[in-house]
PDB file of C-alpha atoms in Angstrom:
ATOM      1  CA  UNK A   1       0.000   0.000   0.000  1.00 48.00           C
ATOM      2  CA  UNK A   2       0.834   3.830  -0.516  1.00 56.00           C
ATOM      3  CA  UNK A   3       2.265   5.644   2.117  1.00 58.00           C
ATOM      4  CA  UNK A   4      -0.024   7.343   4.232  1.00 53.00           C
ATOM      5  CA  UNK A   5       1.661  10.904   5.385  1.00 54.00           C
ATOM      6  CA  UNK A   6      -0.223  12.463   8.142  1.00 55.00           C
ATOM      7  CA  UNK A   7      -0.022  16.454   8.933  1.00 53.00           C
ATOM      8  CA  UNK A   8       1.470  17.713  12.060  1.00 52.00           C
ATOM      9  CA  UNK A   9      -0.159  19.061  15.106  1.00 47.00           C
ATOM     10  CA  UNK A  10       0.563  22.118  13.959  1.00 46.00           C
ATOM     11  CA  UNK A  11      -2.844  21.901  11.339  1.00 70.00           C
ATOM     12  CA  UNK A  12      -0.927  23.253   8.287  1.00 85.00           C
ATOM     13  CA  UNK A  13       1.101  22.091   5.955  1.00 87.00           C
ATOM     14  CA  UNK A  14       2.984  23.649   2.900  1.00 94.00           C
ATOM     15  CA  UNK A  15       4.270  21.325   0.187  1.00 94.00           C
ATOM     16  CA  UNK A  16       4.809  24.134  -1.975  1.00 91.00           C
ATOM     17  CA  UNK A  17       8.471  23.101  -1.908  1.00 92.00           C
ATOM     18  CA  UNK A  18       8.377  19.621  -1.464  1.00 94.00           C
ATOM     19  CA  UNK A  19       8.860  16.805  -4.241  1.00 94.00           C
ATOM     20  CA  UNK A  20       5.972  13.856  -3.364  1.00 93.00           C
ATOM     21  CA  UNK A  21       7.043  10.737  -5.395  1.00 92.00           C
ATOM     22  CA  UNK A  22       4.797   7.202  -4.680  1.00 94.00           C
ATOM     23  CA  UNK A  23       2.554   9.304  -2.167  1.00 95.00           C
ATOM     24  CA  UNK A  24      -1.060   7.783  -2.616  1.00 96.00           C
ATOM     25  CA  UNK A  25      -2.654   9.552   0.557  1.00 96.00           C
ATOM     26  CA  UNK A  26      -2.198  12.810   2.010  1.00 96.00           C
ATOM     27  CA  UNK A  27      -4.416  12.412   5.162  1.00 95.00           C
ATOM     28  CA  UNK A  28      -5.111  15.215   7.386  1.00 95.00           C
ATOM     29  CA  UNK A  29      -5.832  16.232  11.324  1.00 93.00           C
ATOM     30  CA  UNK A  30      -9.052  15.786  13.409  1.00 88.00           C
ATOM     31  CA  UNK A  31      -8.886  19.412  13.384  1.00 90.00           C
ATOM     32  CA  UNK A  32      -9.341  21.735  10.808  1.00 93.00           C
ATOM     33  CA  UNK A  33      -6.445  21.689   7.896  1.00 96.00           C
ATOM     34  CA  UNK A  34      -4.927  23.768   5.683  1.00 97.00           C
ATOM     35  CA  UNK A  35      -3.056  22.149   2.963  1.00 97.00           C
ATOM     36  CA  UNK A  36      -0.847  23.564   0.174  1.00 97.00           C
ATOM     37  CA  UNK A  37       0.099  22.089  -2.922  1.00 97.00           C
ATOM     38  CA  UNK A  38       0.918  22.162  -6.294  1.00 97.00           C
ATOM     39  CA  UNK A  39      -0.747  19.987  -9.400  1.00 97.00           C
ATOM     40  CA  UNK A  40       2.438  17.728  -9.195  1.00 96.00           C
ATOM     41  CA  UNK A  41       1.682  16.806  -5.267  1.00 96.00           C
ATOM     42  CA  UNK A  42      -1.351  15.527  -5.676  1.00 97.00           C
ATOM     43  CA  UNK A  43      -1.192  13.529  -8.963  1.00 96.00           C
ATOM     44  CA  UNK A  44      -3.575  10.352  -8.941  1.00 96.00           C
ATOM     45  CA  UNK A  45      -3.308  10.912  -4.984  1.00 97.00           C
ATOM     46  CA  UNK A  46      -6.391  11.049  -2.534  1.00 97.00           C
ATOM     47  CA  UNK A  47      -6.290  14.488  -0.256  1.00 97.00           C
ATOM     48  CA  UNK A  48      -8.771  13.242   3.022  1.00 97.00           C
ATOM     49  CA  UNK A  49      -8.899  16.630   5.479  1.00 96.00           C
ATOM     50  CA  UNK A  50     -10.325  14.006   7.803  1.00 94.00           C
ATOM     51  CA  UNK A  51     -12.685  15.828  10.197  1.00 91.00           C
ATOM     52  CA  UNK A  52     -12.578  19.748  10.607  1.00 93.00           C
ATOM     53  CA  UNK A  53     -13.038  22.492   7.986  1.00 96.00           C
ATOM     54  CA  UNK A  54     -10.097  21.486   5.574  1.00 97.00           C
ATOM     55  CA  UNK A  55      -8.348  23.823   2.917  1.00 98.00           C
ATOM     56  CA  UNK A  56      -6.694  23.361  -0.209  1.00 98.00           C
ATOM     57  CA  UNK A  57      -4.401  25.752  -0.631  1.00 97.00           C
ATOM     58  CA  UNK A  58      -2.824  26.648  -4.184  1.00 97.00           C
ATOM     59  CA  UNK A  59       0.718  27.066  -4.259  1.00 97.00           C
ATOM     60  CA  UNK A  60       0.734  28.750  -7.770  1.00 97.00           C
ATOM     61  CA  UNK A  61      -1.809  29.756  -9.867  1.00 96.00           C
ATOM     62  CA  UNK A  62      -2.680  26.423 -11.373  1.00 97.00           C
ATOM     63  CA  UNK A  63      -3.767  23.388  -9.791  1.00 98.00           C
ATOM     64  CA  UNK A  64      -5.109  20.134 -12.269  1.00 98.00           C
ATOM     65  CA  UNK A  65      -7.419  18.187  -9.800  1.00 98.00           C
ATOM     66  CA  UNK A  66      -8.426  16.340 -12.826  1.00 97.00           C
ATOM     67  CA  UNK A  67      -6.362  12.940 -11.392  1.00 97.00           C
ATOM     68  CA  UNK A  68      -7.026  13.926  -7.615  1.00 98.00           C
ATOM     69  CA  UNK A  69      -9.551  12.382  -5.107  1.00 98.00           C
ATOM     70  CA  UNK A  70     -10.565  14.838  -2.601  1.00 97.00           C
ATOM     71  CA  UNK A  71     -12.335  14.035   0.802  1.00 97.00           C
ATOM     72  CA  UNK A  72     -13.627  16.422   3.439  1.00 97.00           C
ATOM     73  CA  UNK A  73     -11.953  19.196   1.698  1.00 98.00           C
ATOM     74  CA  UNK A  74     -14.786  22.432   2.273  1.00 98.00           C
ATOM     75  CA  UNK A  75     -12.638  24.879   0.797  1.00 98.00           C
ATOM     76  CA  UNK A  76     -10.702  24.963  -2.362  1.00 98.00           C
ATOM     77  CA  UNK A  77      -8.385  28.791  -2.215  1.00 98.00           C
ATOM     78  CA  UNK A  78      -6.829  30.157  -4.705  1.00 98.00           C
ATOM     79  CA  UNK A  79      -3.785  32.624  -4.623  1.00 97.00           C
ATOM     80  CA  UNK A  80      -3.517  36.247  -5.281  1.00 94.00           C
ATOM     81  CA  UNK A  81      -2.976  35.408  -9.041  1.00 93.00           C
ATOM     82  CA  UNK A  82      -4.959  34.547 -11.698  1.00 96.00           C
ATOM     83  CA  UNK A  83      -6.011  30.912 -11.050  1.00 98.00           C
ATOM     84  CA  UNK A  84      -6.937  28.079 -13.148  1.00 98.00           C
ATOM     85  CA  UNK A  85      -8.210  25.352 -10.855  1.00 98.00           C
ATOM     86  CA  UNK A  86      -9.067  22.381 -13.111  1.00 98.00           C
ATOM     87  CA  UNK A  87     -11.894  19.742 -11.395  1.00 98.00           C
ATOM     88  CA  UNK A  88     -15.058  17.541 -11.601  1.00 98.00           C
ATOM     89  CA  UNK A  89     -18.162  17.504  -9.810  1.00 98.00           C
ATOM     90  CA  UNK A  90     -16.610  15.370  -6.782  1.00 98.00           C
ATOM     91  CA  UNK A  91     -13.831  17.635  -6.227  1.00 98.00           C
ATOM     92  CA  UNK A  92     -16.099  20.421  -5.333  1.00 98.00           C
ATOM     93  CA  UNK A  93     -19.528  19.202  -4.200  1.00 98.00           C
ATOM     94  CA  UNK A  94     -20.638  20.493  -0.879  1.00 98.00           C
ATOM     95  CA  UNK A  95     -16.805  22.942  -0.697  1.00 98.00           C
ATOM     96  CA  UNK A  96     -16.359  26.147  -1.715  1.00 98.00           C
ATOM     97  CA  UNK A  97     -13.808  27.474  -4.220  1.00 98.00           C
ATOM     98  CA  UNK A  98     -12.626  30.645  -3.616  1.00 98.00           C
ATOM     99  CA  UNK A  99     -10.226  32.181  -6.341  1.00 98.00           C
ATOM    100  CA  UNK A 100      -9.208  35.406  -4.123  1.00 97.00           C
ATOM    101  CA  UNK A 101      -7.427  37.920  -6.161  1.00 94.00           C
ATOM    102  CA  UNK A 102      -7.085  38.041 -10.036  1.00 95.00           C
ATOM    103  CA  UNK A 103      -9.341  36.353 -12.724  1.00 97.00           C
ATOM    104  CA  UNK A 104      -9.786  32.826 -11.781  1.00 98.00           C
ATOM    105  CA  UNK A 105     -10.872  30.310 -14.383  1.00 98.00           C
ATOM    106  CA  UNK A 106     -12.644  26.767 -13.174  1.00 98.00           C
ATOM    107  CA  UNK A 107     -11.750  24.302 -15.682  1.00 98.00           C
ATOM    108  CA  UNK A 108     -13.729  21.527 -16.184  1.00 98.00           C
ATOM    109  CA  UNK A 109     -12.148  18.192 -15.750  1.00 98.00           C
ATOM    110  CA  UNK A 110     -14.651  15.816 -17.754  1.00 98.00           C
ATOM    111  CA  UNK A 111     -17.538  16.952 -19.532  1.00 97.00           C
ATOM    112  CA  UNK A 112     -19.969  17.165 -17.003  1.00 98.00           C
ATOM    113  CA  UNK A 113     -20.038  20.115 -13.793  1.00 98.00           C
ATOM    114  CA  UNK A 114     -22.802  20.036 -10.817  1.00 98.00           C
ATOM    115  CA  UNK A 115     -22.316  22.936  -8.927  1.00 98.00           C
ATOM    116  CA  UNK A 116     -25.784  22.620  -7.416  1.00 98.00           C
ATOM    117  CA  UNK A 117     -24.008  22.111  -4.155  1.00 98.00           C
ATOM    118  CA  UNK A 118     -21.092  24.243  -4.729  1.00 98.00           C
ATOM    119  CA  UNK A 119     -20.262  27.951  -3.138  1.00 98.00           C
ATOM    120  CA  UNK A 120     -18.575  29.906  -6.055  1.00 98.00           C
ATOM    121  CA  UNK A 121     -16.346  33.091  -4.869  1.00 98.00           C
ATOM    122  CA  UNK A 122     -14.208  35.275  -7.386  1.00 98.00           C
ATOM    123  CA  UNK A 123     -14.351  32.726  -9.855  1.00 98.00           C
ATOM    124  CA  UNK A 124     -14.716  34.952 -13.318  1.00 98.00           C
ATOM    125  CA  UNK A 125     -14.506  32.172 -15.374  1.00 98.00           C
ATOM    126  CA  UNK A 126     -16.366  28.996 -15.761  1.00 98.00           C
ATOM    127  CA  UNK A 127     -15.044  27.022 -18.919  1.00 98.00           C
ATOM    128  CA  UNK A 128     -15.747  23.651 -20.788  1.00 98.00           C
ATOM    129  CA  UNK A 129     -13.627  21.188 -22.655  1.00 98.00           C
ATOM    130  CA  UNK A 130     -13.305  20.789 -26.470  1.00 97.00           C
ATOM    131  CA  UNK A 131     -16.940  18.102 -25.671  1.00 97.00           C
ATOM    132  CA  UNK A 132     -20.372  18.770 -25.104  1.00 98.00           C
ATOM    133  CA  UNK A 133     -20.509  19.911 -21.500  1.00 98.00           C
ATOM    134  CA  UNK A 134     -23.369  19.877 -19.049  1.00 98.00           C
ATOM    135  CA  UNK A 135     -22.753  22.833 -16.454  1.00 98.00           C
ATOM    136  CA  UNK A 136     -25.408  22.953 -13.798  1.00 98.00           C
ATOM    137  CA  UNK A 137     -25.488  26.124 -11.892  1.00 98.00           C
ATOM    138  CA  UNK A 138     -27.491  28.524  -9.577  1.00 98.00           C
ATOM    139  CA  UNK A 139     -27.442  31.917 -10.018  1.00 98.00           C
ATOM    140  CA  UNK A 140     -24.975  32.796  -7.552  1.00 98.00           C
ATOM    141  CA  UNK A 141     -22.572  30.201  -9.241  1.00 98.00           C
ATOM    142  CA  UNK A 142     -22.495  32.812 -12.479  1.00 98.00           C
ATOM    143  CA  UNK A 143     -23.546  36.203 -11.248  1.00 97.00           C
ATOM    144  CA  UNK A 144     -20.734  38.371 -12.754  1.00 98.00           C
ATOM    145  CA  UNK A 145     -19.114  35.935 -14.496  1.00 98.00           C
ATOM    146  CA  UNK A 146     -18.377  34.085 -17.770  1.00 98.00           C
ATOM    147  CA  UNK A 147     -19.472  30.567 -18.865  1.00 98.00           C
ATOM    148  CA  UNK A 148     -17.734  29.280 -21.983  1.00 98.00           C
ATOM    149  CA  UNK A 149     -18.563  26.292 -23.372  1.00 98.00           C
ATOM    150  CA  UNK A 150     -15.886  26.052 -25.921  1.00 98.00           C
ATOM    151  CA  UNK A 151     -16.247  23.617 -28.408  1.00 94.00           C
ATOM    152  CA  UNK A 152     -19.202  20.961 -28.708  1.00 96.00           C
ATOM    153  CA  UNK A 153     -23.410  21.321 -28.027  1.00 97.00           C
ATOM    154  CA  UNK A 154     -22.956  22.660 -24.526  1.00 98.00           C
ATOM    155  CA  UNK A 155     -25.484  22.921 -22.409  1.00 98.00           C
ATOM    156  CA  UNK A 156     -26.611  25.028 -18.919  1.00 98.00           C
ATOM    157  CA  UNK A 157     -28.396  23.536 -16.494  1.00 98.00           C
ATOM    158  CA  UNK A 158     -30.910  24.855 -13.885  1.00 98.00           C
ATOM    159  CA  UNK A 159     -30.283  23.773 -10.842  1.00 98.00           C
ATOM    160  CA  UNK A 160     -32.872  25.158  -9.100  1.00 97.00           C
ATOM    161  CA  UNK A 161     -36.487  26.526 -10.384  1.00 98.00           C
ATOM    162  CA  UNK A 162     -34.741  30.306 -11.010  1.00 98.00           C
ATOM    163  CA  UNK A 163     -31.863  31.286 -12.937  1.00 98.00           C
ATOM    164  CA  UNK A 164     -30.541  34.666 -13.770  1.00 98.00           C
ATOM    165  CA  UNK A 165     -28.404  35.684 -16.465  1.00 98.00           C
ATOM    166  CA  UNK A 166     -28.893  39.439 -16.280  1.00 97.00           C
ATOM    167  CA  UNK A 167     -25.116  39.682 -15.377  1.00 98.00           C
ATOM    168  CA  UNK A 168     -23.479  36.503 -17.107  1.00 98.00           C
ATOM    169  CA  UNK A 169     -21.927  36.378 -19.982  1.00 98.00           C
ATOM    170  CA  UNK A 170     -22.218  33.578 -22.227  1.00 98.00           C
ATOM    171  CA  UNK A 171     -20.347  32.041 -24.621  1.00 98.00           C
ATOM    172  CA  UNK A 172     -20.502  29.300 -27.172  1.00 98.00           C
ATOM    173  CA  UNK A 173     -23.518  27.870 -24.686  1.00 98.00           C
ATOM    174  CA  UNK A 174     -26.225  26.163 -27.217  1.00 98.00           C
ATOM    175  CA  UNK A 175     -28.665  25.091 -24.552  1.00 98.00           C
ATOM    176  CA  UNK A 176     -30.192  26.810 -21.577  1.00 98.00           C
ATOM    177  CA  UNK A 177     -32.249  23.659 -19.817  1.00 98.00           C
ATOM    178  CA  UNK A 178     -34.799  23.717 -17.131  1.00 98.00           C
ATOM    179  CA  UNK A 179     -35.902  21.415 -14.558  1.00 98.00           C
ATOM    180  CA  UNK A 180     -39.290  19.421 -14.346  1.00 97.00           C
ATOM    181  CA  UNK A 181     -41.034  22.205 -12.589  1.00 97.00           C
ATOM    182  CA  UNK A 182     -42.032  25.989 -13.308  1.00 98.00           C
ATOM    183  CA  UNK A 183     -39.097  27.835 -13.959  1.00 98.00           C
ATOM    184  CA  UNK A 184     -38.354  31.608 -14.327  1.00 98.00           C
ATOM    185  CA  UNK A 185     -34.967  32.237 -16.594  1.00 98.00           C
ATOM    186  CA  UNK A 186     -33.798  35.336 -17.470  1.00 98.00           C
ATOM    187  CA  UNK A 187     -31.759  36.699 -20.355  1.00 98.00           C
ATOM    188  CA  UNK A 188     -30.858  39.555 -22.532  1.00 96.00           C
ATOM    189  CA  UNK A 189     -30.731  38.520 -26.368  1.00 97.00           C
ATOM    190  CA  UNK A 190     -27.080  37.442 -26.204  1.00 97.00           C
ATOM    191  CA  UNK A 191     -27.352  34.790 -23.745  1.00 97.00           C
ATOM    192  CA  UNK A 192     -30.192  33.211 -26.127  1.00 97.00           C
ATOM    193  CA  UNK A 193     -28.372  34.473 -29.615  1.00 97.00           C
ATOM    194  CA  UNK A 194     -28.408  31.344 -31.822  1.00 97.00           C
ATOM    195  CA  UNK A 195     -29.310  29.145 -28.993  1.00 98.00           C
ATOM    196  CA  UNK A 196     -32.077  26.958 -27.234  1.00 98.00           C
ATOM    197  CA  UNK A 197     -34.186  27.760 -24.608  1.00 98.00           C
ATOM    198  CA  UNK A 198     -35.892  24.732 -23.483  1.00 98.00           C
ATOM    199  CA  UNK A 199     -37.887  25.128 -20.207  1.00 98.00           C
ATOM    200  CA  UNK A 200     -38.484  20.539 -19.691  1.00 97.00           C
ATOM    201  CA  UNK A 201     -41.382  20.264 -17.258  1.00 94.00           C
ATOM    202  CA  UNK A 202     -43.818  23.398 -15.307  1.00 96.00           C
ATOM    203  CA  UNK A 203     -45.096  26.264 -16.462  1.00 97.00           C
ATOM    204  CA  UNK A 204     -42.001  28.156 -17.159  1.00 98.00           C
ATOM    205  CA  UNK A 205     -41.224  31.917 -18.002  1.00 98.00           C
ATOM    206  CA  UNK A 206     -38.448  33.682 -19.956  1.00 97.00           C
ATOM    207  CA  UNK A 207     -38.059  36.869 -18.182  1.00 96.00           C
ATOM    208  CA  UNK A 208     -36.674  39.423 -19.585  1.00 95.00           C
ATOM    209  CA  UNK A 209     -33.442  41.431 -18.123  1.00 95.00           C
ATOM    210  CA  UNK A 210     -33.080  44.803 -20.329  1.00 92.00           C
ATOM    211  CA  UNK A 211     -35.587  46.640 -22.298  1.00 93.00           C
ATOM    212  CA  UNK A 212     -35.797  44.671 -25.095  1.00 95.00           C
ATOM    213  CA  UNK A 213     -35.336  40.928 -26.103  1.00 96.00           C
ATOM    214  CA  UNK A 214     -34.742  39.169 -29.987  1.00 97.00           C
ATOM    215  CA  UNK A 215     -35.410  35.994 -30.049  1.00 97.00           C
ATOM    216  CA  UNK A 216     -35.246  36.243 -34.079  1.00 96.00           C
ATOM    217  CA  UNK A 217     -32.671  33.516 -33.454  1.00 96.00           C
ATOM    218  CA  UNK A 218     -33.226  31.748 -30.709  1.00 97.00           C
ATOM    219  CA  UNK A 219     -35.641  28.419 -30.626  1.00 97.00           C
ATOM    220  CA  UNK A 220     -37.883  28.418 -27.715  1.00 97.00           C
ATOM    221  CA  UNK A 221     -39.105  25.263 -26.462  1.00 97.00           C
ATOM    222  CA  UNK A 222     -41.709  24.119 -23.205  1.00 98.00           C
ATOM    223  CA  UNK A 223     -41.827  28.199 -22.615  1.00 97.00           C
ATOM    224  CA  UNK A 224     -45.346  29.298 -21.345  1.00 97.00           C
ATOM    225  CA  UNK A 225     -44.421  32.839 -20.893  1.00 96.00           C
ATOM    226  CA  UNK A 226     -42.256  35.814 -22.102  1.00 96.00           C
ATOM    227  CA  UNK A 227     -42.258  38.179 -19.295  1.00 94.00           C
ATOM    228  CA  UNK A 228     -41.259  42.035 -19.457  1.00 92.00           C
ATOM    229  CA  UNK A 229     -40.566  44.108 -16.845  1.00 88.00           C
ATOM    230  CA  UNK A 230     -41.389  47.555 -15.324  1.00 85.00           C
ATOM    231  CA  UNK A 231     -39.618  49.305 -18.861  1.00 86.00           C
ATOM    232  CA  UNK A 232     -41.353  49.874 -22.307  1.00 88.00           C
ATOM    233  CA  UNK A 233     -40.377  46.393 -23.376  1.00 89.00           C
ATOM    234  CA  UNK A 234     -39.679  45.117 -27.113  1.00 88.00           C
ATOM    235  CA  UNK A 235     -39.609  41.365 -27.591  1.00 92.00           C
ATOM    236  CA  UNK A 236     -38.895  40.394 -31.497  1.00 89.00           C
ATOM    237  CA  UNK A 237     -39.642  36.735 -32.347  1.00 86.00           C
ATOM    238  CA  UNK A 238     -39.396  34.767 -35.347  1.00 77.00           C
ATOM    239  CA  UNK A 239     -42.977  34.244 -36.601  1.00 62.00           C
ATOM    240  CA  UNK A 240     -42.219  31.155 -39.000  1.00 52.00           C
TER     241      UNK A 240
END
C-alpha cells in the first residue's frame, strides 16, 4: 500500500516546496487543515482533510485536480494570481472554491459540472472542454461571471427553479435547460443568440433582463411565458 503521510499538530502544511514521489494519501488532522500544494503533489493521490473544515491551498496559480480524489476538503483557495483550478463535480460538491485575487478560471475536468451544491467566490470564469458539457449552476454560481462552453453542443443547467443571467456572460452555450417544474430564466438577447431555450417540465417563463429581447434567433421550447418588466419592453420573435 501507498504511504499514508499524516499532517502535524501544527494543522498546516505547505508542500509548496516539497517533491511527493509514490505518495497515494495525504491524510489530514481531526482538526481543521490547511493544505498547500501544487498539481504535481497531488497527482492520482487522494487528499482526506479528515474531520474539521479542511483547505486546499494553491501554491501557484494552477492546480489540475483532474487525477485527484478529494475528501472532506470544504474549501478549495486560490492565490492572489490569476487561477486556473481544473476539477469535476466530486472535487467540489458540498466545498467552496474561492479564487481570491485576479481572474480565476474553473476548468472543467470531464464533460460534465454540478455545482448545485457548490459555493462559487471570485471565480470569473467557468469554462468547458473541447466536448459537449453539461454545467449545472445557480445563479450565484455565475452572477458576474463568464461561462464558456468552448467547443461541442454545450449545455446550462438549472439547478434550481430560477436562474438569472442578467449579469453573465455567455459564450458558445447552445442550450439553456430547465428542470421538471415551473421555472423563471432570465436573459438579454445574447445569452439566447443562436441558442435553445428549453424550459423541460412546469409552467415556465423567460423573463426578460433589459428593455428589449430578440429571439429572431433563438428556438424556444416548453416556454409558457415571455415576461417584461417595469420598462417599455420590445420582444422580437421569429414568426415562422
Amino acid at each position: 500500500p501507498g504511504d499514508l503521510p499524516s499532517l502535524p499538530a501544527r494543522r498546516s502544511s505547505d508542500l509548496s516546496s516539497t517533491s511527493l514521489i509514490s505518495v497515494e494519501s495525504i491524510l489530514g488532522t481531526a482538526d481543521g487543515n490547511t493544505i498547500t500544494v501544487d498539481t504535481a503533489d497531488v497527482a492520482n493521490a487522494t487528499v482526506d482533510g479528515l474531520d474539521g473544515s479542511d483547505t486546499l491551498q494553491l501554491a501557484v496559480a494552477s492546480l489540475d485536480l483532474s487525477s485527484t480524489t478529494l475528501t472532506s476538503i470544504e474549501l478549495i483557495r486560490g492565490t492572489a494570481d490569476g487561477n486556473t483550478i481544473t476539477v469535476d463535480t466530486a472535487d467540489v460538491a458540498g466545498a467552496t472554491v474561492d479564487g481570491q485575487d485576479g481572474s480565476d478560471t474553473l476548468q472543467l475536468a470531464v464533460a460534465s459540472l454540478d455545482l448545485s451544491s457548490t459555493t462559487l467566490n471570485s471565480v470569473e470564469l467557468i469554462r468547458g472542454t473541447d466536448g459537449a458539457d453539461t454545467i449545472t449552476v445557480d445563479t450565484a454560481d455565475v452572477a458576474n461571471a463568464t461561462v464558456d462552453g468552448q467547443g461541442g453542443n454545450d449545455t446550462l443547467q438549472l439547478a434550481g427553479l430560477a436562474l438569472d443571467l442578467s449579469s453573465t456572460t455567455l459564450t458558445s452555450i447552445e442550450l439553456i435547460r430547465g428542470t421538471d417544474g415551473a421555472d423563471t430564466i432570465t436573459v438579454d438577447t445574447a445569452d439566447v443568440a443562436n441558442a435553445t431555450v428549453d424550459g423541460l417540465g412546469g409552467n415556465d417563463t423567460l423573463q426578460l433582463a433589459g428593455a428589449s429581447l430578440d429571439l429572431s434567433s433563438t428556438t424556444l421550447t416548453s416556454v409558457e411565458m415571455i415576461l417584461g418588466n417595469t420598462n417599455a419592453n420590445a420582444i422580437i420573435v421569429n414568426q415562422d
